[in-house]
Each structure stands twice: as structure tokens, then as C-alpha cells.
Amino acid sequence: MHVLVTAGPTREPIDPVRFISNRSSGKMGYAVAAAFAARGHEVVLVSGPVALAAPAGVSRVQVQTADEMLAAVSARLEWCGALVMAAAVADWRPRRAAAAKLKKAAMPVALELEAAPDILRALAERKGGRVFVGFAAETGDPLPEARRKLREKKLDLIVANDVSRAGSGFEADTNKVTLLPAGGAPIDLPLMSKRGVAERIAEWVLDRAAGASAAAAET
Ligand code: CTP
């Protein structure tokens, strides 16, 4: 299978030395890419800036901004059979990035923001028979928001996690997630390594893709 995975944060420039970003370490997305590659699938990993080496057998495309991530994913969408969006894409960005460093004495009292592109929403129309997986990182019970995002972003599966829990979310090596399939019962996983979570996601995607091709062969 051809699998497109995104990981890490994006950086939205304020000026040439400053940016808006978030705490994503990329560990979850890199683990997903490694899990598919270890099973012999072809993986392209579109990654924001993180301190991780590309996993063995994975081809990596490095990007900085939400616009660059959208362009890199969009260009490879036809190629892939599954898209796993583990990246923490910026929701907002400065309306204008200054061309030169803003000086301390000239502090702006506020930064004017605008929405960055929502990559999953932008690509939903071109989904076709591809398997789309998203993540919902929330503080508190993630399930209500995860269900909303599953529906609104036309996903097949969303991985819900409460990033305020110990051992979960940003920077941790472990995660405690619930897999929410569209039209299926939630799968509550115990606290486990991010690689363990990644294996479960890969298994789910491969089962779904195999089920879809078996159904197509019958008709
Ligand atoms: N996502 C995306 N483009 C964005 C923001 C998020 O494609 N600009 C993807 C993420 O990669 C993730 C899913 O959408 O797989 C949910 O991301 P999240 O940040 O939780 O959702 P938002 O739509 O940003 O919703 P909110 O800020 O209301 O929580």
C-alpha cells in the first residue's frame, strides 16, 4: 500500500526569526510511518520541523508552514491509498510576516491573525476510496470533539487522546488513545508506547483497505 503520513508541528512566521508553533514532537506520526514501513508498505512522511531522524525505509519531505504541508500532501494524494494526518497543523497564522526582524523597541501591541488552511477539509472532496485517518488531541474528555471532527472532516478513523493526561500526548513516548471508526464501536486502548499505538492504527487501516478491495471484487 502507498501510505502518506504527516507529523510534527508547523511554523507560521512572524518575522525571519520568530514564529507561532505548538508542542508537537512528531513522535506519534513518525511511529505510524515506521509501523507501515516495517510491514513493507511504501511510506512518504510529510514532516514539520522536529528533532527526529526519518525512520528506516521511509521517504521524508520536510516542510515548515501549513501552506507548504498542504501543497506537499495535495501533490501526493492521488498516489496514496491512505492518509494519516498526525501533524499538529497551525490553526492560525500572522496575517503578515515582516520581511525584516521586528526590533524590540517597536513591539507590536497585538498580532493580527488569519486562519491557516485546514488540510483534511481541503482534501475531503478528493478522498475517493482512500482511507483517511485524523487525530483529535484535546484537553479533557476527547470523545465528543473527536466525533465532531470524524464527521466534519469525512474521516474513516479518528484517534482521540487527552493530552492533559500523564503519559499521553505531546513529547511523551507513550499514549492513551481511543480509536473511533466511522460507523463502528470505539476501541479503547490501554496506555502503551506510541509505536504500539501506531501498530494498532496500521492494522486498522490495512484491515479497512483489505475489506474495501474484497467488497469491490465481489461486485
Ligand atoms: N488538521 C488539518 N489542518 C489543520 C488543522 C488540523 O488537517 N489546519 C488535522 C489534524 O492533522 C488532525 C485533525 O485535523 O488530524 C484534527 O486536528 P485538530 O487540531 O484537533 O482539529 P481542528 O480542526 O484544528 O479543531 P479545533 O481547533 O476546534 O480543536
PDB file of C-alpha atoms and ligand atoms in Angstrom:
ATOM      1  CA  MET A   1       0.000   0.000   0.000  1.00  0.00           C
ATOM      2  CA  HIS A   2       1.106   3.604  -0.580  1.00  0.00           C
ATOM      3  CA  VAL A   3       0.733   5.490   2.693  1.00  0.00           C
ATOM      4  CA  LEU A   4       1.038   9.244   3.212  1.00  0.00           C
ATOM      5  CA  VAL A   5       1.694  10.275   6.818  1.00  0.00           C
ATOM      6  CA  THR A   6       2.076  13.775   8.272  1.00  0.00           C
ATOM      7  CA  ALA A   7       3.814  14.547  11.542  1.00  0.00           C
ATOM      8  CA  GLY A   8       5.098  17.331  13.730  1.00  0.00           C
ATOM      9  CA  PRO A   9       4.058  20.944  14.114  1.00  0.00           C
ATOM     10  CA  THR A  10       4.001  23.670  11.508  1.00  0.00           C
ATOM     11  CA  ARG A  11       5.726  27.031  11.971  1.00  0.00           C
ATOM     12  CA  GLU A  12       3.971  30.192  10.912  1.00  0.00           C
ATOM     13  CA  PRO A  13       6.405  33.105  10.611  1.00  0.00           C
ATOM     14  CA  ILE A  14       6.014  36.420  12.439  1.00  0.00           C
ATOM     15  CA  ASP A  15       9.319  37.712  11.031  1.00  0.00           C
ATOM     16  CA  PRO A  16      12.541  35.985   9.857  1.00  0.00           C
ATOM     17  CA  VAL A  17      13.466  34.964  13.437  1.00  0.00           C
ATOM     18  CA  ARG A  18      10.114  34.334  15.164  1.00  0.00           C
ATOM     19  CA  PHE A  19       7.155  32.050  14.556  1.00  0.00           C
ATOM     20  CA  ILE A  20       3.919  30.643  16.026  1.00  0.00           C
ATOM     21  CA  SER A  21       4.015  26.892  16.579  1.00  0.00           C
ATOM     22  CA  ASN A  22       2.936  24.215  19.059  1.00  0.00           C
ATOM     23  CA  ARG A  23       4.333  21.450  21.247  1.00  0.00           C
ATOM     24  CA  SER A  24       4.062  18.570  18.770  1.00  0.00           C
ATOM     25  CA  SER A  25       7.256  16.457  18.867  1.00  0.00           C
ATOM     26  CA  GLY A  26       6.373  14.364  15.798  1.00  0.00           C
ATOM     27  CA  LYS A  27       6.818  11.107  17.762  1.00  0.00           C
ATOM     28  CA  MET A  28       3.313   9.755  17.074  1.00  0.00           C
ATOM     29  CA  GLY A  29       3.419  10.416  13.322  1.00  0.00           C
ATOM     30  CA  TYR A  30       6.969   9.077  12.964  1.00  0.00           C
ATOM     31  CA  ALA A  31       5.888   5.904  14.796  1.00  0.00           C
ATOM     32  CA  VAL A  32       2.971   5.491  12.353  1.00  0.00           C
ATOM     33  CA  ALA A  33       5.314   5.913   9.369  1.00  0.00           C
ATOM     34  CA  ALA A  34       7.752   3.358  10.873  1.00  0.00           C
ATOM     35  CA  ALA A  35       4.939   0.857  11.564  1.00  0.00           C
ATOM     36  CA  PHE A  36       3.758   0.852   7.920  1.00  0.00           C
ATOM     37  CA  ALA A  37       7.322   0.754   6.539  1.00  0.00           C
ATOM     38  CA  ALA A  38       8.234  -2.194   8.791  1.00  0.00           C
ATOM     39  CA  ARG A  39       5.337  -4.114   7.228  1.00  0.00           C
ATOM     40  CA  GLY A  40       6.764  -3.486   3.753  1.00  0.00           C
ATOM     41  CA  HIS A  41       4.467  -0.640   2.654  1.00  0.00           C
ATOM     42  CA  GLU A  42       5.687   2.411   0.739  1.00  0.00           C
ATOM     43  CA  VAL A  43       5.566   5.442   3.009  1.00  0.00           C
ATOM     44  CA  VAL A  44       6.014   9.153   2.369  1.00  0.00           C
ATOM     45  CA  LEU A  45       6.270  11.186   5.566  1.00  0.00           C
ATOM     46  CA  VAL A  46       5.494  14.891   5.270  1.00  0.00           C
ATOM     47  CA  SER A  47       7.077  16.361   8.355  1.00  0.00           C
ATOM     48  CA  GLY A  48       7.150  19.708  10.078  1.00  0.00           C
ATOM     49  CA  PRO A  49      10.341  20.690  11.933  1.00  0.00           C
ATOM     50  CA  VAL A  50      11.148  18.052  14.578  1.00  0.00           C
ATOM     51  CA  ALA A  51      14.291  16.605  16.172  1.00  0.00           C
ATOM     52  CA  LEU A  52      13.782  13.065  14.818  1.00  0.00           C
ATOM     53  CA  ALA A  53      15.590  11.080  12.120  1.00  0.00           C
ATOM     54  CA  ALA A  54      13.499   9.679   9.254  1.00  0.00           C
ATOM     55  CA  PRO A  55      12.519   6.061  10.095  1.00  0.00           C
ATOM     56  CA  ALA A  56      14.205   3.306   8.044  1.00  0.00           C
ATOM     57  CA  GLY A  57      12.634   2.798   4.643  1.00  0.00           C
ATOM     58  CA  VAL A  58      10.533   5.984   4.820  1.00  0.00           C
ATOM     59  CA  SER A  59      10.880   8.785   2.298  1.00  0.00           C
ATOM     60  CA  ARG A  60      10.632  12.140   4.087  1.00  0.00           C
ATOM     61  CA  VAL A  61       9.533  15.527   2.762  1.00  0.00           C
ATOM     62  CA  GLN A  62      10.300  18.381   5.154  1.00  0.00           C
ATOM     63  CA  VAL A  63       8.046  21.434   5.359  1.00  0.00           C
ATOM     64  CA  GLN A  64       7.655  24.443   7.639  1.00  0.00           C
ATOM     65  CA  THR A  65       4.260  26.070   7.205  1.00  0.00           C
ATOM     66  CA  ALA A  66       0.654  24.846   6.891  1.00  0.00           C
ATOM     67  CA  ASP A  67       0.654  26.083   3.281  1.00  0.00           C
ATOM     68  CA  GLU A  68       3.752  24.018   2.495  1.00  0.00           C
ATOM     69  CA  MET A  69       2.273  20.955   4.217  1.00  0.00           C
ATOM     70  CA  LEU A  70      -0.970  21.322   2.250  1.00  0.00           C
ATOM     71  CA  ALA A  71       0.973  21.582  -1.033  1.00  0.00           C
ATOM     72  CA  ALA A  72       3.153  18.532  -0.214  1.00  0.00           C
ATOM     73  CA  VAL A  73       0.160  16.377   0.791  1.00  0.00           C
ATOM     74  CA  SER A  74      -2.028  17.564  -2.074  1.00  0.00           C
ATOM     75  CA  ALA A  75       0.681  16.729  -4.638  1.00  0.00           C
ATOM     76  CA  ARG A  76       0.841  13.115  -3.371  1.00  0.00           C
ATOM     77  CA  LEU A  77      -2.840  12.463  -2.687  1.00  0.00           C
ATOM     78  CA  GLU A  78      -3.545  10.581  -5.931  1.00  0.00           C
ATOM     79  CA  TRP A  79      -0.521   8.370  -5.239  1.00  0.00           C
ATOM     80  CA  CYS A  80      -1.676   7.213  -1.807  1.00  0.00           C
ATOM     81  CA  GLY A  81      -4.214   4.654  -0.661  1.00  0.00           C
ATOM     82  CA  ALA A  82      -4.251   6.005   2.890  1.00  0.00           C
ATOM     83  CA  LEU A  83      -3.588   9.374   4.503  1.00  0.00           C
ATOM     84  CA  VAL A  84      -2.762   9.529   8.216  1.00  0.00           C
ATOM     85  CA  MET A  85      -2.771  13.153   9.435  1.00  0.00           C
ATOM     86  CA  ALA A  86      -0.851  13.073  12.713  1.00  0.00           C
ATOM     87  CA  ALA A  87       0.580  16.568  12.217  1.00  0.00           C
ATOM     88  CA  ALA A  88      -0.442  19.373  14.560  1.00  0.00           C
ATOM     89  CA  VAL A  89      -1.109  21.905  11.822  1.00  0.00           C
ATOM     90  CA  ALA A  90      -1.340  25.522  12.960  1.00  0.00           C
ATOM     91  CA  ASP A  91      -4.913  26.762  13.027  1.00  0.00           C
ATOM     92  CA  TRP A  92      -3.921  30.424  12.834  1.00  0.00           C
ATOM     93  CA  ARG A  93      -1.028  32.370  11.439  1.00  0.00           C
ATOM     94  CA  PRO A  94       0.078  36.007  11.389  1.00  0.00           C
ATOM     95  CA  ARG A  95      -1.738  37.824   8.597  1.00  0.00           C
ATOM     96  CA  ARG A  96       1.559  39.358   7.508  1.00  0.00           C
ATOM     97  CA  ALA A  97       5.092  38.090   8.140  1.00  0.00           C
ATOM     98  CA  ALA A  98       7.527  41.010   8.453  1.00  0.00           C
ATOM     99  CA  ALA A  99      10.336  40.863   5.865  1.00  0.00           C
ATOM    100  CA  ALA A 100      12.924  42.094   8.390  1.00  0.00           C
ATOM    101  CA  LYS A 101      13.369  41.330  12.088  1.00  0.00           C
ATOM    102  CA  LEU A 102      10.975  43.320  14.242  1.00  0.00           C
ATOM    103  CA  LYS A 103      13.007  45.365  16.743  1.00  0.00           C
ATOM    104  CA  LYS A 104      12.348  45.155  20.478  1.00  0.00           C
ATOM    105  CA  ALA A 105      11.651  48.869  20.727  1.00  0.00           C
ATOM    106  CA  ALA A 106       8.985  48.607  18.016  1.00  0.00           C
ATOM    107  CA  MET A 107       6.874  45.975  19.813  1.00  0.00           C
ATOM    108  CA  PRO A 108       3.514  45.449  18.102  1.00  0.00           C
ATOM    109  CA  VAL A 109       0.740  45.598  20.741  1.00  0.00           C
ATOM    110  CA  ALA A 110      -1.104  42.754  19.012  1.00  0.00           C
ATOM    111  CA  LEU A 111      -0.515  40.261  16.230  1.00  0.00           C
ATOM    112  CA  GLU A 112      -3.171  40.186  13.547  1.00  0.00           C
ATOM    113  CA  LEU A 113      -4.027  36.551  12.757  1.00  0.00           C
ATOM    114  CA  GLU A 114      -5.813  34.732   9.960  1.00  0.00           C
ATOM    115  CA  ALA A 115      -6.881  31.092   9.550  1.00  0.00           C
ATOM    116  CA  ALA A 116      -4.302  28.682   8.145  1.00  0.00           C
ATOM    117  CA  PRO A 117      -5.658  26.114   5.657  1.00  0.00           C
ATOM    118  CA  ASP A 118      -7.371  23.041   7.147  1.00  0.00           C
ATOM    119  CA  ILE A 119      -5.623  20.283   5.205  1.00  0.00           C
ATOM    120  CA  LEU A 120      -8.133  17.483   5.838  1.00  0.00           C
ATOM    121  CA  ARG A 121     -11.068  19.712   4.948  1.00  0.00           C
ATOM    122  CA  ALA A 122      -9.318  20.996   1.834  1.00  0.00           C
ATOM    123  CA  LEU A 123      -8.711  17.423   0.605  1.00  0.00           C
ATOM    124  CA  ALA A 124     -12.047  15.840   1.666  1.00  0.00           C
ATOM    125  CA  GLU A 125     -13.575  16.258  -1.816  1.00  0.00           C
ATOM    126  CA  ARG A 126     -10.690  14.327  -3.418  1.00  0.00           C
ATOM    127  CA  LYS A 127     -10.835  11.474  -0.891  1.00  0.00           C
ATOM    128  CA  GLY A 128     -12.382   8.872  -3.243  1.00  0.00           C
ATOM    129  CA  GLY A 129     -11.809   5.339  -1.907  1.00  0.00           C
ATOM    130  CA  ARG A 130      -8.773   6.356   0.188  1.00  0.00           C
ATOM    131  CA  VAL A 131      -8.646   5.682   3.908  1.00  0.00           C
ATOM    132  CA  PHE A 132      -8.377   8.968   5.845  1.00  0.00           C
ATOM    133  CA  VAL A 133      -7.221   8.958   9.474  1.00  0.00           C
ATOM    134  CA  GLY A 134      -7.136  12.027  11.712  1.00  0.00           C
ATOM    135  CA  PHE A 135      -6.140  12.761  15.291  1.00  0.00           C
ATOM    136  CA  ALA A 136      -8.033  14.724  17.932  1.00  0.00           C
ATOM    137  CA  ALA A 137      -5.753  15.954  20.704  1.00  0.00           C
ATOM    138  CA  GLU A 138      -7.915  17.550  23.377  1.00  0.00           C
ATOM    139  CA  THR A 139      -7.625  18.623  26.987  1.00  0.00           C
ATOM    140  CA  GLY A 140     -10.332  16.718  28.887  1.00  0.00           C
ATOM    141  CA  ASP A 141     -12.678  14.032  27.523  1.00  0.00           C
ATOM    142  CA  PRO A 142     -11.679  13.911  23.829  1.00  0.00           C
ATOM    143  CA  LEU A 143     -14.614  11.814  22.572  1.00  0.00           C
ATOM    144  CA  PRO A 144     -17.269  14.489  21.861  1.00  0.00           C
ATOM    145  CA  GLU A 145     -14.822  16.669  19.884  1.00  0.00           C
ATOM    146  CA  ALA A 146     -13.316  13.615  18.187  1.00  0.00           C
ATOM    147  CA  ARG A 147     -16.791  12.532  16.989  1.00  0.00           C
ATOM    148  CA  ARG A 148     -17.439  16.014  15.594  1.00  0.00           C
ATOM    149  CA  LYS A 149     -14.111  16.046  13.721  1.00  0.00           C
ATOM    150  CA  LEU A 150     -14.641  12.482  12.430  1.00  0.00           C
ATOM    151  CA  ARG A 151     -17.927  13.604  10.863  1.00  0.00           C
ATOM    152  CA  GLU A 152     -16.973  17.085   9.698  1.00  0.00           C
ATOM    153  CA  LYS A 153     -13.628  16.060   8.180  1.00  0.00           C
ATOM    154  CA  LYS A 154     -15.160  12.938   6.495  1.00  0.00           C
ATOM    155  CA  LEU A 155     -12.662  10.582   8.144  1.00  0.00           C
ATOM    156  CA  ASP A 156     -12.723   6.778   8.349  1.00  0.00           C
ATOM    157  CA  LEU A 157     -10.971   6.784  11.707  1.00  0.00           C
ATOM    158  CA  ILE A 158     -10.030   9.343  14.322  1.00  0.00           C
ATOM    159  CA  VAL A 159      -7.523   8.776  17.092  1.00  0.00           C
ATOM    160  CA  ALA A 160      -8.735  10.577  20.205  1.00  0.00           C
ATOM    161  CA  ASN A 161      -6.408  11.454  23.039  1.00  0.00           C
ATOM    162  CA  ASP A 162      -6.472  13.608  26.141  1.00  0.00           C
ATOM    163  CA  VAL A 163      -3.135  15.431  26.043  1.00  0.00           C
ATOM    164  CA  SER A 164      -3.560  16.635  29.642  1.00  0.00           C
ATOM    165  CA  ARG A 165      -3.261  13.048  30.994  1.00  0.00           C
ATOM    166  CA  ALA A 166       0.067  11.834  32.390  1.00  0.00           C
ATOM    167  CA  GLY A 167       1.927   9.720  29.815  1.00  0.00           C
ATOM    168  CA  SER A 168      -0.216  10.987  26.934  1.00  0.00           C
ATOM    169  CA  GLY A 169       0.166  13.469  24.143  1.00  0.00           C
ATOM    170  CA  PHE A 170       2.963  15.898  23.308  1.00  0.00           C
ATOM    171  CA  GLU A 171       6.588  14.835  23.792  1.00  0.00           C
ATOM    172  CA  ALA A 172       5.685  11.618  25.696  1.00  0.00           C
ATOM    173  CA  ASP A 173       6.867   8.224  24.424  1.00  0.00           C
ATOM    174  CA  THR A 174       3.559   6.679  25.447  1.00  0.00           C
ATOM    175  CA  ASN A 175      -0.021   7.472  24.599  1.00  0.00           C
ATOM    176  CA  LYS A 176      -3.504   6.578  25.843  1.00  0.00           C
ATOM    177  CA  VAL A 177      -5.939   6.786  22.952  1.00  0.00           C
ATOM    178  CA  THR A 178      -9.343   5.676  21.764  1.00  0.00           C
ATOM    179  CA  LEU A 179      -9.741   4.699  18.105  1.00  0.00           C
ATOM    180  CA  LEU A 180     -13.101   5.922  16.805  1.00  0.00           C
ATOM    181  CA  PRO A 181     -14.039   4.356  13.469  1.00  0.00           C
ATOM    182  CA  ALA A 182     -16.808   5.985  11.396  1.00  0.00           C
ATOM    183  CA  GLY A 183     -19.890   3.874  11.979  1.00  0.00           C
ATOM    184  CA  GLY A 184     -18.164   1.461  14.357  1.00  0.00           C
ATOM    185  CA  ALA A 185     -17.725   0.927  18.091  1.00  0.00           C
ATOM    186  CA  PRO A 186     -14.921   2.852  19.847  1.00  0.00           C
ATOM    187  CA  ILE A 187     -11.743   0.866  20.537  1.00  0.00           C
ATOM    188  CA  ASP A 188     -10.308   1.954  23.874  1.00  0.00           C
ATOM    189  CA  LEU A 189      -6.591   1.146  24.023  1.00  0.00           C
ATOM    190  CA  PRO A 190      -4.598   0.973  27.268  1.00  0.00           C
ATOM    191  CA  LEU A 191      -1.632   3.283  27.947  1.00  0.00           C
ATOM    192  CA  MET A 192       1.066   1.966  25.592  1.00  0.00           C
ATOM    193  CA  SER A 193       4.113   3.079  23.626  1.00  0.00           C
ATOM    194  CA  LYS A 194       3.475   5.376  20.665  1.00  0.00           C
ATOM    195  CA  ARG A 195       4.888   2.595  18.480  1.00  0.00           C
ATOM    196  CA  GLY A 196       2.275   0.223  19.961  1.00  0.00           C
ATOM    197  CA  VAL A 197      -0.488   2.731  19.174  1.00  0.00           C
ATOM    198  CA  ALA A 198       0.975   3.137  15.674  1.00  0.00           C
ATOM    199  CA  GLU A 199       0.836  -0.643  15.106  1.00  0.00           C
ATOM    200  CA  ARG A 200      -2.870  -0.664  16.039  1.00  0.00           C
ATOM    201  CA  ILE A 201      -3.578   2.218  13.674  1.00  0.00           C
ATOM    202  CA  ALA A 202      -1.671   0.479  10.847  1.00  0.00           C
ATOM    203  CA  GLU A 203      -3.576  -2.782  11.457  1.00  0.00           C
ATOM    204  CA  TRP A 204      -6.900  -0.929  11.389  1.00  0.00           C
ATOM    205  CA  VAL A 205      -6.048   0.876   8.128  1.00  0.00           C
ATOM    206  CA  LEU A 206      -4.792  -2.285   6.415  1.00  0.00           C
ATOM    207  CA  ASP A 207      -7.899  -4.250   7.503  1.00  0.00           C
ATOM    208  CA  ARG A 208     -10.147  -1.478   6.213  1.00  0.00           C
ATOM    209  CA  ALA A 209      -8.317  -1.285   2.881  1.00  0.00           C
ATOM    210  CA  ALA A 210      -8.412  -5.108   2.500  1.00  0.00           C
ATOM    211  CA  GLY A 211     -12.157  -5.116   3.330  1.00  0.00           C
ATOM    212  CA  ALA A 212     -12.813  -2.405   0.759  1.00  0.00           C
ATOM    213  CA  SER A 213     -10.934  -4.230  -2.014  1.00  0.00           C
ATOM    214  CA  ALA A 214     -12.666  -7.557  -1.186  1.00  0.00           C
ATOM    215  CA  ALA A 215     -16.047  -5.779  -1.396  1.00  0.00           C
ATOM    216  CA  ALA A 216     -15.061  -4.239  -4.744  1.00  0.00           C
ATOM    217  CA  ALA A 217     -14.024  -7.670  -6.102  1.00  0.00           C
ATOM    218  CA  GLU A 218     -17.447  -9.150  -5.181  1.00  0.00           C
ATOM    219  CA  THR A 219     -19.398  -6.522  -7.137  1.00  0.00           C
TER     220      THR A 219
HETATM  221  N1  CTP B   1      -5.806  19.312  10.727  1.00  0.00           N
HETATM  222  C1  CTP B   1      -5.608  19.699   9.421  1.00  0.00           C
HETATM  223  N2  CTP B   1      -5.419  21.040   9.145  1.00  0.00           N
HETATM  224  C2  CTP B   1      -5.467  21.966  10.125  1.00  0.00           C
HETATM  225  C3  CTP B   1      -5.701  21.561  11.473  1.00  0.00           C
HETATM  226  C4  CTP B   1      -5.858  20.224  11.727  1.00  0.00           C
HETATM  227  O1  CTP B   1      -5.605  18.848   8.527  1.00  0.00           O
HETATM  228  N3  CTP B   1      -5.279  23.244   9.830  1.00  0.00           N
HETATM  229  C5  CTP B   1      -5.969  17.864  11.015  1.00  0.00           C
HETATM  230  C6  CTP B   1      -5.004  17.347  12.053  1.00  0.00           C
HETATM  231  O2  CTP B   1      -3.830  16.822  11.452  1.00  0.00           O
HETATM  232  C7  CTP B   1      -5.813  16.263  12.746  1.00  0.00           C
HETATM  233  C8  CTP B   1      -7.259  16.727  12.618  1.00  0.00           C
HETATM  234  O3  CTP B   1      -7.265  17.695  11.554  1.00  0.00           O
HETATM  235  O4  CTP B   1      -5.690  15.017  12.112  1.00  0.00           O
HETATM  236  C9  CTP B   1      -7.828  17.357  13.845  1.00  0.00           C
HETATM  237  O5  CTP B   1      -6.950  18.388  14.259  1.00  0.00           O
HETATM  238  P1  CTP B   1      -7.331  19.369  15.453  1.00  0.00           P
HETATM  239  O6  CTP B   1      -6.272  20.417  15.574  1.00  0.00           O
HETATM  240  O7  CTP B   1      -7.658  18.540  16.649  1.00  0.00           O
HETATM  241  O8  CTP B   1      -8.689  19.955  14.903  1.00  0.00           O
HETATM  242  P2  CTP B   1      -9.141  21.395  14.476  1.00  0.00           P
HETATM  243  O9  CTP B   1      -9.902  21.259  13.207  1.00  0.00           O
HETATM  244  O10 CTP B   1      -7.977  22.324  14.486  1.00  0.00           O
HETATM  245  O11 CTP B   1     -10.209  21.760  15.603  1.00  0.00           O
HETATM  246  P3  CTP B   1     -10.152  22.602  16.977  1.00  0.00           P
HETATM  247  O12 CTP B   1      -9.069  23.625  16.854  1.00  0.00           O
HETATM  248  O13 CTP B   1     -11.534  23.163  17.048  1.00  0.00           O
HETATM  249  O14 CTP B   1      -9.885  21.598  18.069  1.00  0.00           O
END
